[in-house]
CSV table of N, CA and C in Angstrom, one decimal:
chain,number,residue,atom,x,y,z
A,1,UNK,N,64.7,-63.0,72.8
A,1,UNK,CA,65.6,-63.5,71.8
A,1,UNK,C,64.8,-64.0,70.7
A,2,UNK,N,65.1,-63.6,69.4
A,2,UNK,CA,64.3,-64.0,68.3
A,2,UNK,C,64.5,-65.5,68.0
A,3,UNK,N,63.5,-66.1,67.4
A,3,UNK,CA,63.6,-67.6,67.0
A,3,UNK,C,64.7,-67.7,66.0
A,4,UNK,N,65.3,-68.9,65.9
A,4,UNK,CA,66.4,-69.1,64.9
A,4,UNK,C,65.8,-69.0,63.5
A,5,UNK,N,66.6,-68.6,62.6
A,5,UNK,CA,66.2,-68.6,61.2
A,5,UNK,C,66.0,-70.0,60.7
A,6,UNK,N,65.1,-70.2,59.7
A,6,UNK,CA,64.8,-71.5,59.2
A,6,UNK,C,66.1,-72.1,58.5
A,7,UNK,N,66.9,-71.3,57.9
A,7,UNK,CA,68.1,-71.8,57.2
A,7,UNK,C,69.0,-72.4,58.3
A,8,UNK,N,69.0,-71.8,59.5
A,8,UNK,CA,69.9,-72.3,60.5
A,8,UNK,C,69.4,-73.6,61.1
A,9,UNK,N,68.2,-74.0,60.8
A,9,UNK,CA,67.6,-75.3,61.2
A,9,UNK,C,67.9,-76.4,60.3
A,10,UNK,N,68.5,-76.1,59.1
A,10,UNK,CA,68.8,-77.1,58.1
A,10,UNK,C,69.8,-78.1,58.7
A,11,UNK,N,69.7,-79.4,58.3
A,11,UNK,CA,70.7,-80.3,58.7
A,11,UNK,C,72.0,-79.9,58.0
A,12,UNK,N,73.2,-80.3,58.6
A,12,UNK,CA,74.5,-79.8,58.0
A,12,UNK,C,74.7,-80.2,56.5
A,13,UNK,N,74.2,-81.4,56.1
A,13,UNK,CA,74.5,-81.8,54.7
A,13,UNK,C,73.6,-80.9,53.8
A,14,UNK,N,72.4,-80.5,54.2
A,14,UNK,CA,71.6,-79.6,53.3
A,14,UNK,C,72.1,-78.2,53.4
A,15,UNK,N,72.7,-77.8,54.5
A,15,UNK,CA,73.2,-76.4,54.5
A,15,UNK,C,74.5,-76.3,53.7
A,16,UNK,N,75.3,-77.4,53.7
A,16,UNK,CA,76.5,-77.5,52.8
A,16,UNK,C,76.0,-77.4,51.4
A,17,UNK,N,75.0,-78.2,51.0
A,17,UNK,CA,74.5,-78.3,49.7
A,17,UNK,C,74.0,-76.9,49.3
A,18,UNK,N,73.3,-76.2,50.2
A,18,UNK,CA,72.8,-74.8,49.9
A,18,UNK,C,73.9,-73.9,49.6
A,19,UNK,N,74.9,-73.9,50.4
A,19,UNK,CA,76.1,-73.0,50.2
A,19,UNK,C,76.8,-73.3,48.9
A,20,UNK,N,76.9,-74.5,48.6
A,20,UNK,CA,77.5,-74.9,47.3
A,20,UNK,C,76.7,-74.5,46.1
A,21,UNK,N,75.4,-74.7,46.2
A,21,UNK,CA,74.4,-74.3,45.2
A,21,UNK,C,74.4,-72.8,45.0
A,22,UNK,N,74.5,-72.0,46.1
A,22,UNK,CA,74.5,-70.6,46.0
A,22,UNK,C,75.7,-70.1,45.2
A,23,UNK,N,76.9,-70.7,45.5
A,23,UNK,CA,78.1,-70.3,44.8
A,23,UNK,C,78.0,-70.7,43.4
A,24,UNK,N,77.6,-71.9,43.1
A,24,UNK,CA,77.5,-72.4,41.7
A,24,UNK,C,76.6,-71.6,40.9
A,25,UNK,N,75.5,-71.0,41.4
A,25,UNK,CA,74.6,-70.2,40.7
A,25,UNK,C,74.9,-68.7,40.8
A,26,UNK,N,76.0,-68.4,41.3
A,26,UNK,CA,76.4,-67.0,41.3
A,26,UNK,C,75.5,-66.2,42.2
A,27,UNK,N,75.0,-66.8,43.3
A,27,UNK,CA,74.2,-66.1,44.2
A,27,UNK,C,72.9,-65.6,43.5
A,28,UNK,N,72.4,-66.3,42.6
A,28,UNK,CA,71.1,-66.0,42.0
A,28,UNK,C,70.3,-67.2,41.8
A,29,UNK,N,69.1,-67.1,41.2
A,29,UNK,CA,68.2,-68.2,41.0
A,29,UNK,C,67.6,-68.8,42.3
A,30,UNK,N,67.2,-67.8,43.1
A,30,UNK,CA,66.7,-68.2,44.4
A,30,UNK,C,65.4,-69.0,44.3
A,31,UNK,N,64.6,-68.8,43.4
A,31,UNK,CA,63.3,-69.5,43.2
A,31,UNK,C,63.6,-71.0,43.0
A,32,UNK,N,64.5,-71.2,42.0
A,32,UNK,CA,64.9,-72.6,41.7
A,32,UNK,C,65.6,-73.3,42.9
A,33,UNK,N,66.4,-72.6,43.6
A,33,UNK,CA,67.1,-73.1,44.7
A,33,UNK,C,66.1,-73.5,45.8
A,34,UNK,N,65.1,-72.6,46.0
A,34,UNK,CA,64.1,-72.8,47.0
A,34,UNK,C,63.3,-74.1,46.7
A,35,UNK,N,62.9,-74.3,45.4
A,35,UNK,CA,62.2,-75.5,45.0
A,35,UNK,C,63.1,-76.7,45.2
A,36,UNK,N,64.3,-76.7,44.8
A,36,UNK,CA,65.2,-77.8,45.0
A,36,UNK,C,65.4,-78.2,46.5
A,37,UNK,N,65.6,-77.1,47.3
A,37,UNK,CA,65.8,-77.3,48.7
A,37,UNK,C,64.6,-77.9,49.4
A,38,UNK,N,63.4,-77.3,49.1
A,38,UNK,CA,62.2,-77.8,49.7
A,38,UNK,C,61.9,-79.3,49.2
A,39,UNK,N,62.2,-79.6,48.0
A,39,UNK,CA,62.1,-81.0,47.5
A,39,UNK,C,63.0,-81.9,48.4
A,40,UNK,N,64.2,-81.5,48.6
A,40,UNK,CA,65.1,-82.3,49.4
A,40,UNK,C,64.6,-82.5,50.8
A,41,UNK,N,64.1,-81.4,51.4
A,41,UNK,CA,63.5,-81.4,52.7
A,41,UNK,C,62.4,-82.4,52.8
A,42,UNK,N,61.5,-82.4,51.8
A,42,UNK,CA,60.4,-83.3,51.7
A,42,UNK,C,60.8,-84.7,51.6
A,43,UNK,N,61.8,-85.0,50.8
A,43,UNK,CA,62.3,-86.3,50.6
A,43,UNK,C,62.9,-86.8,51.9
A,44,UNK,N,63.5,-85.9,52.7
A,44,UNK,CA,64.1,-86.3,53.9
A,44,UNK,C,63.1,-86.5,55.1
A,45,UNK,N,61.8,-86.2,54.7
A,45,UNK,CA,60.8,-86.4,55.7
A,45,UNK,C,60.6,-85.2,56.7
A,46,UNK,N,61.2,-84.1,56.3
A,46,UNK,CA,61.2,-82.9,57.2
A,46,UNK,C,59.9,-82.0,56.8
A,47,UNK,N,59.3,-81.4,57.8
A,47,UNK,CA,58.2,-80.5,57.5
A,47,UNK,C,58.7,-79.1,57.3
A,48,UNK,N,59.9,-78.9,57.5
A,48,UNK,CA,60.5,-77.5,57.3
A,48,UNK,C,60.5,-77.2,55.8
A,49,UNK,N,60.0,-75.9,55.6
A,49,UNK,CA,60.0,-75.4,54.2
A,49,UNK,C,60.6,-74.0,54.3
A,50,UNK,N,61.4,-73.6,53.3
A,50,UNK,CA,62.1,-72.3,53.3
A,50,UNK,C,61.7,-71.6,52.1
A,51,UNK,N,61.3,-70.3,52.3
A,51,UNK,CA,60.8,-69.5,51.1
A,51,UNK,C,62.0,-68.8,50.5
A,52,UNK,N,61.7,-68.4,49.3
A,52,UNK,CA,62.8,-67.7,48.4
A,52,UNK,C,63.3,-66.5,49.2
A,53,UNK,N,62.5,-65.7,49.9
A,53,UNK,CA,62.9,-64.5,50.6
A,53,UNK,C,63.9,-64.8,51.7
A,54,UNK,N,63.7,-65.9,52.4
A,54,UNK,CA,64.6,-66.4,53.5
A,54,UNK,C,65.9,-66.8,52.9
A,55,UNK,N,65.8,-67.5,51.7
A,55,UNK,CA,67.1,-67.9,51.1
A,55,UNK,C,67.8,-66.7,50.5
A,56,UNK,N,67.1,-65.7,50.0
A,56,UNK,CA,67.8,-64.5,49.5
A,56,UNK,C,68.5,-63.8,50.6
A,57,UNK,N,67.9,-63.7,51.8
A,57,UNK,CA,68.5,-63.0,52.9
A,57,UNK,C,69.8,-63.8,53.3
A,58,UNK,N,69.6,-65.1,53.4
A,58,UNK,CA,70.8,-65.9,53.8
A,58,UNK,C,71.9,-65.8,52.7
A,59,UNK,N,71.4,-65.9,51.4
A,59,UNK,CA,72.4,-65.8,50.3
A,59,UNK,C,73.2,-64.5,50.3
A,60,UNK,N,72.5,-63.4,50.6
A,60,UNK,CA,73.2,-62.1,50.6
A,60,UNK,C,74.2,-62.1,51.7
A,61,UNK,N,73.9,-62.6,52.9
A,61,UNK,CA,74.8,-62.7,54.0
A,61,UNK,C,76.0,-63.6,53.7
A,62,UNK,N,75.7,-64.8,53.1
A,62,UNK,CA,76.7,-65.7,52.7
A,62,UNK,C,77.6,-65.2,51.6
A,63,UNK,N,77.0,-64.5,50.7
A,63,UNK,CA,77.8,-63.9,49.6
A,63,UNK,C,78.9,-62.9,50.2
A,64,UNK,N,78.4,-62.1,51.1
A,64,UNK,CA,79.3,-61.2,51.8
A,64,UNK,C,80.4,-61.9,52.5
A,65,UNK,N,80.1,-63.0,53.2
A,65,UNK,CA,81.1,-63.8,53.9
A,65,UNK,C,82.1,-64.3,52.9
A,66,UNK,N,81.6,-64.9,51.8
A,66,UNK,CA,82.5,-65.5,50.8
A,66,UNK,C,83.4,-64.4,50.3
A,67,UNK,N,82.9,-63.2,50.0
A,67,UNK,CA,83.7,-62.1,49.5
A,67,UNK,C,84.8,-61.7,50.5
A,68,UNK,N,84.4,-61.6,51.7
A,68,UNK,CA,85.4,-61.3,52.8
A,68,UNK,C,86.4,-62.4,52.9
A,69,UNK,N,86.0,-63.6,52.9
A,69,UNK,CA,86.9,-64.7,53.0
A,69,UNK,C,87.9,-64.8,51.8
A,70,UNK,N,87.4,-64.5,50.6
A,70,UNK,CA,88.3,-64.4,49.5
A,70,UNK,C,89.3,-63.3,49.6
A,71,UNK,N,88.9,-62.1,50.1
A,71,UNK,CA,89.8,-61.0,50.3
A,71,UNK,C,90.8,-61.3,51.4
A,72,UNK,N,90.3,-61.9,52.5
A,72,UNK,CA,91.2,-62.3,53.6
A,72,UNK,C,92.2,-63.3,53.2
A,73,UNK,N,91.7,-64.3,52.4
A,73,UNK,CA,92.6,-65.4,51.9
A,73,UNK,C,93.7,-64.8,51.0
A,74,UNK,N,93.3,-63.9,50.1
A,74,UNK,CA,94.3,-63.3,49.2
A,74,UNK,C,95.3,-62.5,50.0
A,75,UNK,N,94.8,-61.7,50.9
A,75,UNK,CA,95.7,-60.9,51.7
A,75,UNK,C,96.7,-61.8,52.5
A,76,UNK,N,96.1,-62.8,53.2
A,76,UNK,CA,97.0,-63.7,54.0
A,76,UNK,C,98.0,-64.4,53.2
A,77,UNK,N,97.6,-64.9,52.0
A,77,UNK,CA,98.6,-65.6,51.1
A,77,UNK,C,99.7,-64.6,50.7
A,78,UNK,N,99.3,-63.4,50.3
A,78,UNK,CA,100.3,-62.4,49.9
A,78,UNK,C,101.3,-62.1,51.0
A,79,UNK,N,100.7,-61.9,52.2
A,79,UNK,CA,101.5,-61.5,53.3
A,79,UNK,C,102.5,-62.6,53.7
A,80,UNK,N,102.0,-63.8,53.7
A,80,UNK,CA,102.8,-65.0,54.1
A,80,UNK,C,103.9,-65.3,53.1
A,81,UNK,N,103.5,-65.1,51.8
A,81,UNK,CA,104.5,-65.4,50.8
A,81,UNK,C,105.6,-64.3,50.8
A,82,UNK,N,105.2,-63.0,51.1
A,82,UNK,CA,106.1,-61.9,51.1
A,82,UNK,C,107.1,-62.1,52.3
A,83,UNK,N,106.7,-62.8,53.3
A,83,UNK,CA,107.5,-63.1,54.5
A,83,UNK,C,108.2,-64.5,54.5
A,84,UNK,N,108.0,-65.2,53.4
A,84,UNK,CA,108.7,-66.5,53.3
A,84,UNK,C,108.2,-67.5,54.2
A,85,UNK,N,106.9,-67.5,54.4
A,85,UNK,CA,106.3,-68.4,55.5
A,85,UNK,C,105.4,-69.5,54.9
A,86,UNK,N,105.7,-69.9,53.7
A,86,UNK,CA,104.8,-70.9,53.0
A,86,UNK,C,104.5,-72.1,53.8
A,87,UNK,N,105.5,-72.7,54.4
A,87,UNK,CA,105.3,-74.0,55.2
A,87,UNK,C,104.5,-73.7,56.4
A,88,UNK,N,104.8,-72.6,57.1
A,88,UNK,CA,104.0,-72.2,58.3
A,88,UNK,C,102.6,-71.9,57.9
A,89,UNK,N,102.5,-71.2,56.8
A,89,UNK,CA,101.1,-70.8,56.4
A,89,UNK,C,100.3,-72.0,56.1
A,90,UNK,N,100.8,-73.0,55.5
A,90,UNK,CA,100.0,-74.2,55.2
A,90,UNK,C,99.4,-74.8,56.5
A,91,UNK,N,100.2,-74.8,57.6
A,91,UNK,CA,99.7,-75.4,58.8
A,91,UNK,C,98.6,-74.6,59.5
A,92,UNK,N,98.6,-73.3,59.3
A,92,UNK,CA,97.7,-72.4,60.0
A,92,UNK,C,96.7,-71.7,59.1
A,93,UNK,N,96.7,-72.1,57.8
A,93,UNK,CA,95.9,-71.4,56.8
A,93,UNK,C,94.4,-71.3,57.2
A,94,UNK,N,93.8,-72.4,57.5
A,94,UNK,CA,92.4,-72.4,57.8
A,94,UNK,C,92.0,-71.4,59.0
A,95,UNK,N,92.8,-71.6,60.1
A,95,UNK,CA,92.5,-70.7,61.2
A,95,UNK,C,92.7,-69.3,60.9
A,96,UNK,N,93.8,-69.0,60.2
A,96,UNK,CA,94.1,-67.6,59.9
A,96,UNK,C,93.1,-67.0,59.0
A,97,UNK,N,92.6,-67.8,58.0
A,97,UNK,CA,91.6,-67.2,57.1
A,97,UNK,C,90.3,-66.9,57.8
A,98,UNK,N,89.9,-67.8,58.7
A,98,UNK,CA,88.7,-67.6,59.4
A,98,UNK,C,88.7,-66.4,60.3
A,99,UNK,N,89.8,-66.2,61.0
A,99,UNK,CA,90.0,-65.1,61.9
A,99,UNK,C,90.2,-63.8,61.1
A,100,UNK,N,90.9,-63.9,60.1
A,100,UNK,CA,91.0,-62.7,59.2
A,100,UNK,C,89.7,-62.2,58.6
A,101,UNK,N,88.9,-63.2,58.2
A,101,UNK,CA,87.6,-62.9,57.7
A,101,UNK,C,86.8,-62.1,58.7
A,102,UNK,N,86.8,-62.7,59.9
A,102,UNK,CA,86.0,-62.0,61.0
A,102,UNK,C,86.6,-60.6,61.3
A,103,UNK,N,87.9,-60.5,61.3
A,103,UNK,CA,88.6,-59.2,61.5
A,103,UNK,C,88.2,-58.2,60.5
A,104,UNK,N,88.1,-58.6,59.2
A,104,UNK,CA,87.7,-57.7,58.1
A,104,UNK,C,86.3,-57.2,58.3
A,105,UNK,N,85.4,-58.1,58.8
A,105,UNK,CA,84.0,-57.7,59.0
A,105,UNK,C,83.9,-56.7,60.1
A,106,UNK,N,84.7,-56.9,61.2
A,106,UNK,CA,84.7,-56.0,62.3
A,106,UNK,C,85.3,-54.7,61.9
A,107,UNK,N,86.4,-54.7,61.1
A,107,UNK,CA,87.0,-53.5,60.7
A,107,UNK,C,86.0,-52.7,59.7
A,108,UNK,N,85.4,-53.4,58.9
A,108,UNK,CA,84.4,-52.8,58.0
A,108,UNK,C,83.3,-52.1,58.7
A,109,UNK,N,82.8,-52.8,59.7
A,109,UNK,CA,81.7,-52.2,60.5
A,109,UNK,C,82.2,-51.0,61.3
A,110,UNK,N,83.4,-51.0,61.7
A,110,UNK,CA,84.0,-49.9,62.5
A,110,UNK,C,84.2,-48.7,61.5
A,111,UNK,N,84.6,-49.0,60.3
A,111,UNK,CA,84.9,-47.9,59.3
A,111,UNK,C,83.7,-47.1,59.0
A,112,UNK,N,82.5,-47.7,59.1
A,112,UNK,CA,81.3,-47.0,58.7
A,112,UNK,C,80.8,-46.1,59.8
A,113,UNK,N,81.4,-46.2,61.0
A,113,UNK,CA,81.0,-45.4,62.1
A,113,UNK,C,81.8,-44.1,62.2
A,114,UNK,N,81.2,-43.1,62.9
A,114,UNK,CA,81.8,-41.8,63.0
A,114,UNK,C,82.3,-41.6,64.5
A,115,UNK,N,83.4,-40.9,64.7
A,115,UNK,CA,83.9,-40.5,66.0
A,115,UNK,C,83.4,-41.3,67.2
A,116,UNK,N,82.5,-40.7,67.9
A,116,UNK,CA,82.0,-41.3,69.2
A,116,UNK,C,81.3,-42.6,69.0
A,117,UNK,N,80.9,-43.0,67.8
A,117,UNK,CA,80.2,-44.2,67.6
A,117,UNK,C,81.2,-45.4,67.6
A,118,UNK,N,82.5,-45.1,67.4
A,118,UNK,CA,83.5,-46.2,67.4
A,118,UNK,C,83.7,-46.7,68.8
A,119,UNK,N,83.6,-48.0,69.0
A,119,UNK,CA,83.8,-48.6,70.3
A,119,UNK,C,85.3,-49.0,70.4
A,120,UNK,N,86.0,-48.3,71.3
A,120,UNK,CA,87.4,-48.7,71.4
A,120,UNK,C,87.6,-50.1,71.9
A,121,UNK,N,86.7,-50.7,72.7
A,121,UNK,CA,86.8,-52.0,73.1
A,121,UNK,C,86.8,-53.0,72.0
A,122,UNK,N,86.0,-52.8,71.0
A,122,UNK,CA,86.0,-53.7,69.8
A,122,UNK,C,87.3,-53.6,69.1
A,123,UNK,N,87.9,-52.5,68.9
A,123,UNK,CA,89.2,-52.3,68.3
A,123,UNK,C,90.3,-53.0,69.1
A,124,UNK,N,90.2,-52.9,70.4
A,124,UNK,CA,91.1,-53.5,71.3
A,124,UNK,C,91.1,-55.0,71.2
A,125,UNK,N,89.9,-55.6,71.2
A,125,UNK,CA,89.7,-57.0,71.1
A,125,UNK,C,90.1,-57.5,69.8
A,126,UNK,N,89.9,-56.8,68.7
A,126,UNK,CA,90.4,-57.2,67.4
A,126,UNK,C,91.9,-57.2,67.3
A,127,UNK,N,92.5,-56.2,67.8
A,127,UNK,CA,94.0,-56.2,67.9
A,127,UNK,C,94.6,-57.3,68.7
A,128,UNK,N,93.9,-57.6,69.8
A,128,UNK,CA,94.4,-58.7,70.7
A,128,UNK,C,94.2,-60.0,70.0
A,129,UNK,N,93.1,-60.2,69.4
A,129,UNK,CA,92.8,-61.4,68.6
A,129,UNK,C,93.9,-61.7,67.6
A,130,UNK,N,94.2,-60.7,66.8
A,130,UNK,CA,95.2,-60.8,65.8
A,130,UNK,C,96.6,-61.1,66.4
A,131,UNK,N,96.9,-60.4,67.5
A,131,UNK,CA,98.2,-60.6,68.2
A,131,UNK,C,98.3,-62.1,68.7
A,132,UNK,N,97.2,-62.5,69.3
A,132,UNK,CA,97.2,-63.9,69.8
A,132,UNK,C,97.4,-64.9,68.7
A,133,UNK,N,96.7,-64.7,67.6
A,133,UNK,CA,96.8,-65.7,66.5
A,133,UNK,C,98.3,-65.7,66.0
A,134,UNK,N,98.8,-64.5,65.8
A,134,UNK,CA,100.2,-64.5,65.3
A,134,UNK,C,101.2,-65.2,66.3
A,135,UNK,N,101.0,-64.9,67.6
A,135,UNK,CA,101.9,-65.5,68.6
A,135,UNK,C,101.7,-67.0,68.6
A,136,UNK,N,100.4,-67.5,68.6
A,136,UNK,CA,100.2,-68.9,68.8
A,136,UNK,C,100.6,-69.7,67.5
A,137,UNK,N,100.6,-69.1,66.4
A,137,UNK,CA,101.0,-69.9,65.2
A,137,UNK,C,102.5,-70.0,65.0
A,138,UNK,N,103.2,-69.2,65.8
A,138,UNK,CA,104.7,-69.3,65.7
A,138,UNK,C,105.2,-68.5,64.5
A,139,UNK,N,104.4,-67.7,63.9
A,139,UNK,CA,104.9,-66.9,62.8
A,139,UNK,C,106.0,-66.0,63.1
A,140,UNK,N,105.9,-65.3,64.2
A,140,UNK,CA,106.9,-64.4,64.6
A,140,UNK,C,108.2,-65.1,64.9
A,141,UNK,N,108.2,-66.3,65.5
A,141,UNK,CA,109.4,-67.0,65.8
A,141,UNK,C,110.0,-67.5,64.5
A,142,UNK,N,109.2,-67.9,63.6
A,142,UNK,CA,109.7,-68.4,62.3
A,142,UNK,C,110.4,-67.2,61.5
A,143,UNK,N,109.7,-66.1,61.6
A,143,UNK,CA,110.3,-64.9,60.9
A,143,UNK,C,111.7,-64.5,61.5
A,144,UNK,N,111.7,-64.5,62.9
A,144,UNK,CA,113.0,-64.2,63.5
A,144,UNK,C,114.1,-65.2,63.2
A,145,UNK,N,113.7,-66.5,63.2
A,145,UNK,CA,114.7,-67.5,62.9
A,145,UNK,C,115.2,-67.4,61.5
A,146,UNK,N,114.3,-67.1,60.6
A,146,UNK,CA,114.7,-66.9,59.2
A,146,UNK,C,115.6,-65.7,59.0
A,147,UNK,N,115.3,-64.6,59.7
A,147,UNK,CA,116.1,-63.4,59.7
A,147,UNK,C,117.5,-63.7,60.2
A,148,UNK,N,117.6,-64.4,61.4
A,148,UNK,CA,118.9,-64.8,61.9
A,148,UNK,C,119.7,-65.6,61.0
A,149,UNK,N,119.1,-66.5,60.3
A,149,UNK,CA,119.8,-67.4,59.3
A,149,UNK,C,120.3,-66.5,58.2
A,150,UNK,N,119.5,-65.5,57.7
A,150,UNK,CA,119.9,-64.7,56.6
A,150,UNK,C,121.1,-63.8,57.0
A,151,UNK,N,121.0,-63.3,58.2
A,151,UNK,CA,122.1,-62.4,58.7
A,151,UNK,C,123.4,-63.2,58.9
A,152,UNK,N,123.2,-64.5,59.4
A,152,UNK,CA,124.4,-65.3,59.6
A,152,UNK,C,125.0,-65.6,58.2
A,153,UNK,N,124.2,-65.9,57.2
A,153,UNK,CA,124.7,-66.2,55.9
A,153,UNK,C,125.4,-65.0,55.3
A,154,UNK,N,124.9,-63.8,55.6
A,154,UNK,CA,125.6,-62.5,55.1
A,154,UNK,C,126.9,-62.4,55.8
A,155,UNK,N,127.0,-62.7,57.1
A,155,UNK,CA,128.3,-62.6,57.8
A,155,UNK,C,129.3,-63.6,57.2
A,156,UNK,N,128.8,-64.8,57.0
A,156,UNK,CA,129.7,-65.9,56.4
A,156,UNK,C,130.2,-65.4,55.0
A,157,UNK,N,129.3,-64.9,54.2
A,157,UNK,CA,129.7,-64.4,52.9
A,157,UNK,C,130.7,-63.3,53.0
A,158,UNK,N,130.5,-62.4,53.9
A,158,UNK,CA,131.4,-61.3,54.1
A,158,UNK,C,132.8,-61.8,54.5
A,159,UNK,N,132.8,-62.8,55.4
A,159,UNK,CA,134.1,-63.3,55.8
A,159,UNK,C,134.8,-64.0,54.6
A,160,UNK,N,134.0,-64.8,53.8
A,160,UNK,CA,134.5,-65.5,52.7
A,160,UNK,C,135.1,-64.6,51.6
A,161,UNK,N,134.4,-63.4,51.5
A,161,UNK,CA,134.9,-62.5,50.4
A,161,UNK,C,136.0,-61.6,50.9
A,162,UNK,N,136.3,-61.7,52.2
A,162,UNK,CA,137.4,-60.9,52.8
A,162,UNK,C,137.0,-59.5,53.2
A,163,UNK,N,135.7,-59.2,53.2
A,163,UNK,CA,135.2,-57.9,53.6
A,163,UNK,C,135.4,-57.6,55.1
A,164,UNK,N,135.2,-58.7,55.9
A,164,UNK,CA,135.5,-58.6,57.3
A,164,UNK,C,136.2,-59.9,57.7
A,165,UNK,N,136.9,-59.8,58.9
A,165,UNK,CA,137.6,-60.9,59.4
A,165,UNK,C,136.7,-61.8,60.3
A,166,UNK,N,137.1,-63.0,60.6
A,166,UNK,CA,136.3,-63.9,61.4
A,166,UNK,C,136.0,-63.3,62.8
A,167,UNK,N,136.9,-62.6,63.4
A,167,UNK,CA,136.7,-62.0,64.8
A,167,UNK,C,135.6,-61.0,64.7
A,168,UNK,N,135.6,-60.2,63.7
A,168,UNK,CA,134.5,-59.2,63.6
A,168,UNK,C,133.1,-59.9,63.4
A,169,UNK,N,133.1,-60.9,62.6
A,169,UNK,CA,131.9,-61.7,62.3
A,169,UNK,C,131.4,-62.3,63.6
A,170,UNK,N,132.3,-62.9,64.4
A,170,UNK,CA,131.9,-63.5,65.7
A,170,UNK,C,131.4,-62.5,66.6
A,171,UNK,N,132.0,-61.3,66.7
A,171,UNK,CA,131.5,-60.2,67.5
A,171,UNK,C,130.1,-59.8,67.1
A,172,UNK,N,129.9,-59.7,65.8
A,172,UNK,CA,128.6,-59.3,65.2
A,172,UNK,C,127.5,-60.4,65.6
A,173,UNK,N,127.9,-61.6,65.5
A,173,UNK,CA,127.0,-62.7,65.9
A,173,UNK,C,126.6,-62.6,67.3
A,174,UNK,N,127.6,-62.3,68.2
A,174,UNK,CA,127.3,-62.2,69.6
A,174,UNK,C,126.4,-61.0,69.9
A,175,UNK,N,126.6,-59.9,69.2
A,175,UNK,CA,125.8,-58.7,69.4
A,175,UNK,C,124.3,-59.0,69.0
A,176,UNK,N,124.2,-59.7,67.9
A,176,UNK,CA,122.8,-60.0,67.3
A,176,UNK,C,122.2,-61.2,68.0
A,177,UNK,N,122.9,-61.9,68.9
A,177,UNK,CA,122.3,-62.9,69.7
A,177,UNK,C,122.2,-64.3,69.0
A,178,UNK,N,123.1,-64.5,68.0
A,178,UNK,CA,123.1,-65.8,67.4
A,178,UNK,C,124.6,-66.3,67.2
A,179,UNK,N,125.3,-66.2,68.3
A,179,UNK,CA,126.7,-66.6,68.3
A,179,UNK,C,126.9,-68.0,68.0
């Protein structure tokens, strides 16, 4: 097993600072970032020093993660808004974004592969992961509940307008399971 990367040995507050600095500088200026980071490490009494090349490798990886997270976030927000799940989405937004980001990375790596290189187990686990997230967050239940409310409202409107009588609406409710 290879030794951990020096960037992974940073204290959490310096790693957070590094990520913020990378975003603020548009994932450039690695030489200046290395100088600032090493100065901060020295001030903290750490003997750890990180070179520009190590920061560049970490920055490239982090930039890709940020890009995928942004894409996943946009997709998740659109999907949830299209399905009228804003309240549910707020409660599960962070978890869903993280898992969607990981799913995008797995899907991207699988798309680069050819035929026999594709591992069906990875695709299976990805599908199961997404299914479990959807089930655990209650999104499907919320969607079904909202759909039943919309159907009931349509039946009520049809009765009120005289398009159908109350008995037909009651039978329709019973058939659809929301009598």
